[in-house]
Structures are given as structure tokens and as C-alpha cells.
Amino acid sequence: MMNRQLRTATSLLLCGLTLCSGCTPIQPFYFKEDGDLSHYMDVATNIEYPDVHTTPINDVSSAQAPLTLANADSFKMWDLTLEEVVRLTLENSTVIRNLGGRINDGGQNISTTAPEALTAGGGNALTTYDPALTESGYGGNTGSQFSGRGVEAALSEFDAQLDSSLTWQKNDRPQNFGLAAAPDFFNPLFRQDTGRYSTGITKNSVTGGTFDVRNNINYDQNNNGSRTQASDWFANVEMGVSQPLLQGAGVEYNRIAGPRSFSEANGNFSDQIDGVLIAKIRTDVTLTDFEAGVRDQMRDVEDAYWELYYCYRELEARRTGQASALETWRRVMAKFRVSGEGGEANTEAQSRAQFFLFKTQVETAQTNLFRVESRLRYLMGLAATDGRLIRPSDEPTVAPVKFDWPTIHSESLVRREEVRRQKWTIKRRELELIAAKNLLLPRLDLVGRYRWLGAGDDLINVPRNGIPPFLDGSTAAESLTSGDFQEWEAGLQFTMPIGFRLPNTTVRHSQLLLARERAVLQDLELSVSHQLSDAVRDLDLNYGVTQTNFNRWNSEEDEVKAVAAVHEVGRVTLDLLLQAQQRRADAQTAYYRSLVDYNRAIMRVHYRKGSLLEYNGIFLQEGPWPGKAYFDATRRARRRDAAMAIDYGFTRPNVMSRGVYNQAPGTAKGAAYEGPVPTIVPEPLAPPAEALGPQASVSDADVSGNAMAPVSYLETAAAASTMKPSTLTALPTTAPAAGAVVAGASAGSAPSNPFASSNVVSNPVASPAAAVPNPFGAPQPLPAAAAPGDADGSAAYEPQANHAPAATAANLAGWSGGER
């Protein structure tokens, strides 16, 4: 009873303690614990810097402060043709740089996004090393960007393999023998010394077979009493062959999957298909990706080049408007001083606001110019700022370009890099399906081995003595070379899975992969067709809009002159004149916007039909190899030429390539291209007669009587070639004479018509252009103000009668201190 009560009390006590303790975890108790764990804190969470010593390139270390509105007085103009820009870009493009086509947004707003492709993901950068990295690939999925083997690594599976081994062993063990009466015959303590040597060469053949030649030598010395000699030597030379007859047989299969895939195909068979042909396709895909990367870079380069040209023209238009607004403000201010008609306070404020509006537009246009020039510098691999400001010297063409739709449509389906890459992927899937179908065959191997054998008391002894094996003085080498002992074996090995579930699954998987890639190709071709259609549509649109905007600019020039003349006699209010000046600046900007977009549209057609590199005169070729490589290649070529060709018969692989891709159809860079050739119509077309309106007068002097040199921008554009040649050449330009004046509302006279037909302008190149302010040439000074004031009229306006805005040539008509 007492024991039962004690057990009950103990149980209740334990339950109480358990309930009191709850579920709170308790740290264990350790002896000799001091409680200081600071030496274990923050060890794994520290941010450390790698010990890597690299030297930045000069364009990084020597970069100067960026050009801004506050820092725009210490640079030189650097005139570059598009050909020179392309050349510098390619020379500095170890890493293929691009802006993703984001030079501007729909032709309206210049992108303010700095290049972040490398900073966001440098591991995915496309470089000139990529094709070589793929070609020199050595393994499967290694976790790096360039997984898979190259052609040389795949060919290495057919290399002969030399292996050799040499081992010695000593045995000392008791024996469980019960014949104690014969201790010499059955020794209870066994002692033995052995040696094994083996050397052989194994070679995988292209038909799937394996050949080997091997030499084996075995030494044995022990205390077994039944032996004639205490030690003996065995030597043999053997040759073996194993040739698959069904599964894994044939040149085609082994070039697709590789010889090792046949013996290692367990689990996912598709991961083992990595033979020579698959490695070659991998290299071809990498080359196509590299070509597409260079193509995209050239697209961005040309986009940036013409966008920079537009920025100069936009700045020109805004400065023209600013000059006109400044002159108008001066005239109103003069009337405001004497309280004359047209000099009311609201009129003066309105003219002043118009000037500051144009000044804001000039500052924005100048900053955009600096920004786009920096984007072009990035694509060229130059420093962000190096004391020079790039200025395009090529002129955009205004000649119409016409492409024959069936011709360029079929050409785009042949030459687009994306289509060619997808076709390589389809070819890979086709080859994988061929290899997968081979698994549906049972495994039947023909095996054979032949061996010459020798044995003796010693391994080798010279001279030969003719003693039989295992007698005193016999040698294994002499017995081997006598040929008295020969062995052979031959047979068939057969293996077949019941049901072929895994082979059928593999074939089905390969068929689905092939069907998927073919479906992707069909939609890819549809996408290419739509892209080319949009490019041609934009080409015609931009050409028509360019004509229309030119007529609009011409009309706005006439309107400004007419309104200015009527305003002088007080018949219209000032706001009509200010609005006309604003519309003229917008029309001039719109014309150059559409002109630049038209030239970019020409480039886009070539981009969409796959001829952009040829359009820019760019050809891709392999870089030079070391001299030893050329020596080895010549030696191998001589060896192949002297060798006997082996006809593999029905096992010969099917054709997988149509030969070298011709980058320039019809040129010496490759065989003559048999595909379509674009049709070019270089003759300028005139706009509709009703859209031309009155022709602008052409004069060698502006309305102020200041002599103007002919401006060649529109002239050379009208005579420019329709399609850019492979070797780009700069068009000649003529800058206006220094000291040309833009005065009053007549600043920026009516432009000449680059679209005029031959019955309107007989020779557009010889005809002088009208006076158009030119940001590419010398500064054009404005007349100085009579009254003191801020240099550019930007100081805070004080309502005083004698406060008149002033302007200087440095900050309105030219770059502030910039060297010309």
C-alpha cells in the first residue's frame, strides 16, 4: 500500500512539474562556461572586398567632368562621319554594348536612362570571347554560362587512350590445412609476393566499336610445395574488339550522341546526346548570337548618330526662335520706354515670357544634346567626356528609297539571325530524334579477343635458349614470342528491355521537342514578316511626313514674315507674331525630326530583313590564330590528302549544313547569293503639287543684307545616295560664313526644298540654300543691345523704363567659349 501511494505521489509531482515548466525551450547547461560569445558574432555576415588587382582602361580613368549647362565652355568640336563612328565602335567592342534601342521614345522624348545592362547583369554580357569559349568548352552542365562541350572536346572521345598500371603485393597468412603429415606440400603458413603490370591503348571508332591492344605481365612467388619453381612469370599480348550491331551502331549515331552516351545512357538519355554534330551546332548558335549582338549594337550606333544630328538641329531651331523672341522683346521694350503704341506693360511682359520660353527650350535642347552625345560615346567605348564634343558630319538623305516587297520579304526569312538560330535549334532536335530512335533497337554486340601468351621462370633472358616454360632458365618473353600459346574468344552479347518503356518515352519526348521548335519557327517567321511590314510602313510614312513638315516649315517662315510686316504698322497684336514664331520653331524641329526618323527607318528596314551589317560594310570573320595552329592545320590537311578515304556506306550522316553563310550576297566575301536582292529607286520624288505651295525664294543674302554662304545640308541631302554603300563616305559640307546675322523676326529664312522635282529645281546640288542658322559652323552674332542688362536677358526683370534685355553672340548664337 505504501509503495502504491508513493508511486501515485511521485506521478502527481512529475505531472505538476511538467505543467509548470510549460513549452519554453531551455538552453543546456555546460561546465566551465564564461558567457562571453563575442568572438563568434558577425563572422559570417561581414561584407568584404575581393583581393583583385585590375587597371581601369584609359577612357575610365581619364574621364572628365560631364558637359552640362554650367560646364559647357571647355571643349572642341569633333566632326565624325558615320563610317568613322562604326569603325571606332568595332575597335573598342570587346564587350558588345547596346542601349536596347532606347535612344528615344517614339521619336518624341530622348531617353534619360543611363546604360545599365552590365551593372544590372554583367554575367550575361555578350563578348568577343563567347564563340571561343563555346568552341573550347570541355564538359556538360558546369554551372557556368557556357555549358556543354565544344567540337574539340566532343572529338576527344575518339582519341586513343593510353593506360598503364604497376602494382606489388605481399601476402603472409596462415592456412587452414588438416594434413599435418605433409607440411611441405600443404604449408600451414602461406607466404607470397606478386607483381602486376599492364599497359594498353583503347580507341573508340566512329562506327561505335571499341578496339584495344594490351600487354599484361604477372609475377608470382610463393611457398606452395606443389610448384615446380618457387616463382614464375606470365606475359601476354592481347587485342580485343567490341562492335555494336544494332543499338549504338553507325557513324551517324556516334557523331550525334557520342560513343560514351551508348554506355552511359541511364536516366535522362537526352542529356547524354552531346556528340560532335551537337557541339558544332552549339558553336554555330553562339556565332549567330554574336552576330545578332553586333547587329543590335550597330542599330543603336546609327540610332544614336542620327539622334545626335537631330539634337544639333533642334538646338539650332530653338536658338533661332530665341533670337527672334529677343529681337521682338527689344522692339517692344523700346516702345515701352517712351510709352508708345505697342509698348504696353502686358505686351512687354508677353514678349519677355516668349523669350524665356525659348531660352528654356534652348537649355533643354542643349542638355539633351550632351546626353545623346554621351550615349553615342558609350556605344563607341569612349570616355564620358574627354574635352571633345562629337558632331555628325554626314547628312541624312532625302532621296526616296523603295524596296520590292516580295524580294525583301523572302530575304528576311533567309537572312534574319533569329530565324537562322531557330533553324539550328530545329536541326539539333532532328539529330536528337535520330539518336533517340536508335534506342528502340535491342542491344546486340559482337565481341572478340585474341591473345598471345608466354610463361617462364624468368621474365626475359638473352640469348634465347629454347627451354620450355617453368624449367630452370625458361623465360616468359621467349615463350611469348615463339607463338606456341595462343588464345581467342568470340561471341555475341544481347540485351533488350521488355516493353521498351524508357526508349519509347525518350522518342516521344524528342518528337515533342522537335514539334515545339518547328512551331516556334513558324511563329518567328510570322513575327519577322510583321516586323518587316511595319518597317516598310514607317519608311513610307516618315518620307511623306518629311515632305509635309518641310512644306509646313516653309509656310511658317512666310507667316512670320507676313505677320511681322503687319505688326510693324500696328494692324495685328503682338501675340499673333509670338505665336507665329513659336510655330515656326516647332515646324523646323518637326521637319528635322521626321528627316532623321526617315533615315532611321531606312536602317530599320535593313535591320528587319537581316542586312544591317552589310548595309554598314561590316563582315565578321575569325581572328588570327597562333603560328603553331597554322602549322598543325597544314600537316593535318596533308595527312588527310594522302590517306585512303573510307566509305561508310549507309551509315554516312545526312547533310546538316548548307555551307558557309554568305554575309554579303553577290560579293567576294562568299559564294553568289541566290536569294532575293532589294530593288532601290534612287531618284528623288516630288511631293504632290498641291502640297508644295509657293516655292521659297532662294537668295545669297538674308533680309538684313548680311552675306550668307550657301548651306549644304539640304543640298547634299537631296543628292545623297539612296542606299548607303558598304564603305561609308562622308558627304561634303559647307559652313555658313562667320559673322552671319540673324535679326528680328526674319531670323531663319525659308529653307530650300529638297523634295522639289526637276521641273521646279533643275539642280538641287548647285542651287544655293536659303539662310538657315547653323549650329555646326561658326557662331552667328546677334546685334548688341543699346541698353545695359544681363548678358542673355535672363536676369530678374525689374520694371524700370531703362531696363532692356541684351544679348551676346557667345551665349545665344554659339557655344559659350567652345572651340570651333
Coordinates of N, CA, C and O in Angstrom, one line a residue, residues 281 284-285 288-289 291-292 295 408-428 517-532 607-610 658 661 673:
I281 N 26.7 22.4 -83.7 CA 25.5 23.3 -83.7 C 25.6 24.3 -82.6 O 25.2 25.4 -82.7
D284 N 27.7 27.0 -83.8 CA 27.0 27.8 -84.8 C 26.0 28.7 -84.1 O 25.8 29.9 -84.5
V285 N 25.3 28.2 -83.1 CA 24.3 29.1 -82.4 C 25.0 30.2 -81.7 O 24.5 31.4 -81.7
T288 N 25.9 32.8 -84.2 CA 24.7 33.6 -84.6 C 24.3 34.6 -83.5 O 23.9 35.7 -83.8
D289 N 24.4 34.2 -82.2 CA 24.1 35.1 -81.2 C 25.1 36.3 -81.2 O 24.7 37.5 -80.9
E291 N 26.7 37.4 -83.8 CA 26.3 38.3 -85.0 C 25.1 39.2 -84.7 O 25.1 40.3 -85.0
A292 N 24.1 38.6 -84.0 CA 23.0 39.4 -83.6 C 23.3 40.5 -82.6 O 22.8 41.6 -82.7
R295 N 24.9 43.2 -84.6 CA 23.9 43.9 -85.4 C 23.1 44.8 -84.5 O 22.9 46.0 -84.9
I408 N 12.3 41.6 -100.5 CA 12.8 41.8 -99.2 C 12.1 40.8 -98.2 O 12.7 40.5 -97.1
H409 N 10.8 40.5 -98.4 CA 10.1 39.6 -97.5 C 10.8 38.2 -97.5 O 11.0 37.6 -96.5
S410 N 11.1 37.7 -98.7 CA 11.7 36.4 -98.8 C 13.2 36.5 -98.3 O 13.7 35.5 -97.7
E411 N 13.8 37.6 -98.5 CA 15.2 37.8 -98.0 C 15.2 37.8 -96.5 O 16.1 37.3 -95.8
S412 N 14.2 38.4 -95.8 CA 14.2 38.5 -94.4 C 14.0 37.1 -93.8 O 14.6 36.8 -92.7
L413 N 13.3 36.2 -94.4 CA 13.1 34.8 -93.9 C 14.4 34.0 -94.1 O 14.5 32.9 -93.5
V414 N 15.4 34.5 -94.9 CA 16.6 33.8 -95.1 C 17.7 34.4 -94.2 O 18.5 33.6 -93.6
R415 N 17.8 35.7 -94.1 CA 18.9 36.3 -93.5 C 18.8 36.8 -92.1 O 19.8 37.1 -91.5
R416 N 17.6 36.8 -91.5 CA 17.5 37.2 -90.1 C 18.2 36.2 -89.2 O 18.1 35.0 -89.3
E417 N 19.0 36.8 -88.3 CA 19.8 35.9 -87.4 C 18.9 35.1 -86.5 O 19.2 33.9 -86.2
E418 N 17.7 35.6 -86.1 CA 16.9 34.8 -85.2 C 16.3 33.6 -85.9 O 16.2 32.5 -85.3
V419 N 16.0 33.8 -87.2 CA 15.4 32.6 -88.0 C 16.5 31.6 -88.2 O 16.3 30.4 -88.0
R420 N 17.8 32.0 -88.5 CA 18.8 31.1 -88.7 C 19.2 30.4 -87.3 O 19.4 29.2 -87.3
R421 N 19.1 31.1 -86.2 CA 19.4 30.4 -84.9 C 18.3 29.4 -84.6 O 18.6 28.3 -84.2
Q422 N 17.0 29.7 -84.9 CA 16.0 28.7 -84.6 C 16.1 27.5 -85.5 O 15.8 26.4 -85.1
K423 N 16.5 27.7 -86.8 CA 16.7 26.6 -87.7 C 17.8 25.7 -87.2 O 17.8 24.5 -87.3
W424 N 18.9 26.3 -86.6 CA 19.9 25.4 -86.0 C 19.3 24.6 -84.8 O 19.7 23.5 -84.6
T425 N 18.5 25.2 -84.0 CA 17.8 24.5 -82.9 C 17.0 23.4 -83.5 O 17.0 22.3 -82.9
I426 N 16.3 23.6 -84.6 CA 15.5 22.5 -85.2 C 16.4 21.4 -85.6 O 16.1 20.2 -85.4
K427 N 17.5 21.8 -86.3 CA 18.4 20.7 -86.7 C 18.9 19.9 -85.6 O 19.1 18.7 -85.7
R428 N 19.2 20.6 -84.4 CA 19.6 19.8 -83.3 C 18.6 18.8 -82.8 O 18.8 17.7 -82.5
E517 N 9.8 23.2 -81.5 CA 10.8 24.2 -82.2 C 10.3 24.5 -83.6 O 10.4 25.7 -84.0
R518 N 9.6 23.6 -84.3 CA 9.1 23.9 -85.6 C 7.9 24.9 -85.4 O 7.8 25.8 -86.3
A519 N 7.1 24.8 -84.4 CA 6.0 25.7 -84.2 C 6.6 27.1 -83.8 O 6.1 28.1 -84.3
V520 N 7.6 27.1 -83.1 CA 8.3 28.4 -82.7 C 8.8 29.0 -84.0 O 8.7 30.3 -84.2
L521 N 9.4 28.3 -84.9 CA 9.9 28.8 -86.1 C 8.8 29.4 -87.0 O 9.0 30.5 -87.6
Q522 N 7.7 28.7 -87.1 CA 6.6 29.3 -87.8 C 6.1 30.6 -87.3 O 5.9 31.6 -88.0
D523 N 6.0 30.7 -86.0 CA 5.5 32.0 -85.4 C 6.7 33.0 -85.5 O 6.4 34.2 -85.6
L524 N 7.9 32.6 -85.4 CA 9.0 33.5 -85.5 C 9.0 34.1 -86.9 O 9.2 35.3 -87.1
E525 N 8.8 33.3 -88.0 CA 8.7 33.9 -89.3 C 7.5 34.8 -89.5 O 7.6 35.8 -90.2
L526 N 6.4 34.5 -88.8 CA 5.3 35.4 -88.8 C 5.6 36.7 -88.1 O 5.3 37.8 -88.6
S527 N 6.4 36.6 -87.0 CA 6.8 37.9 -86.4 C 7.7 38.7 -87.2 O 7.6 39.9 -87.3
V528 N 8.7 38.0 -87.9 CA 9.6 38.7 -88.8 C 8.8 39.4 -89.9 O 9.1 40.5 -90.3
S529 N 7.8 38.7 -90.5 CA 7.0 39.3 -91.5 C 6.3 40.5 -91.1 O 6.3 41.6 -91.8
H530 N 5.7 40.5 -89.9 CA 5.1 41.7 -89.3 C 6.0 42.8 -89.0 O 5.7 44.0 -89.3
Q531 N 7.2 42.5 -88.5 CA 8.2 43.5 -88.2 C 8.7 44.2 -89.5 O 8.8 45.4 -89.6
L532 N 8.9 43.4 -90.5 CA 9.3 44.0 -91.8 C 8.2 44.8 -92.4 O 8.4 45.9 -93.0
Y607 N 17.6 46.4 -90.9 CA 17.7 45.6 -89.7 C 16.6 44.5 -89.7 O 17.0 43.4 -89.3
R608 N 15.4 44.8 -90.1 CA 14.4 43.8 -90.1 C 14.6 42.7 -91.2 O 14.1 41.6 -91.0
K609 N 15.3 43.0 -92.2 CA 15.5 42.0 -93.3 C 16.8 41.3 -93.2 O 17.2 40.5 -94.0
G610 N 17.6 41.6 -92.1 CA 18.8 40.9 -91.9 C 20.1 41.4 -92.6 O 21.0 40.6 -92.7
R658 N 24.1 23.8 -95.0 CA 24.2 24.2 -96.4 C 25.4 25.0 -96.8 O 25.5 25.6 -97.8
Y661 N 27.6 30.6 -94.5 CA 26.6 31.6 -94.7 C 27.3 32.9 -95.3 O 28.3 33.4 -94.8
Y673 N 25.0 35.0 -103.8 CA 23.8 34.7 -103.1 C 22.7 34.5 -104.1 O 22.5 35.4 -105.0

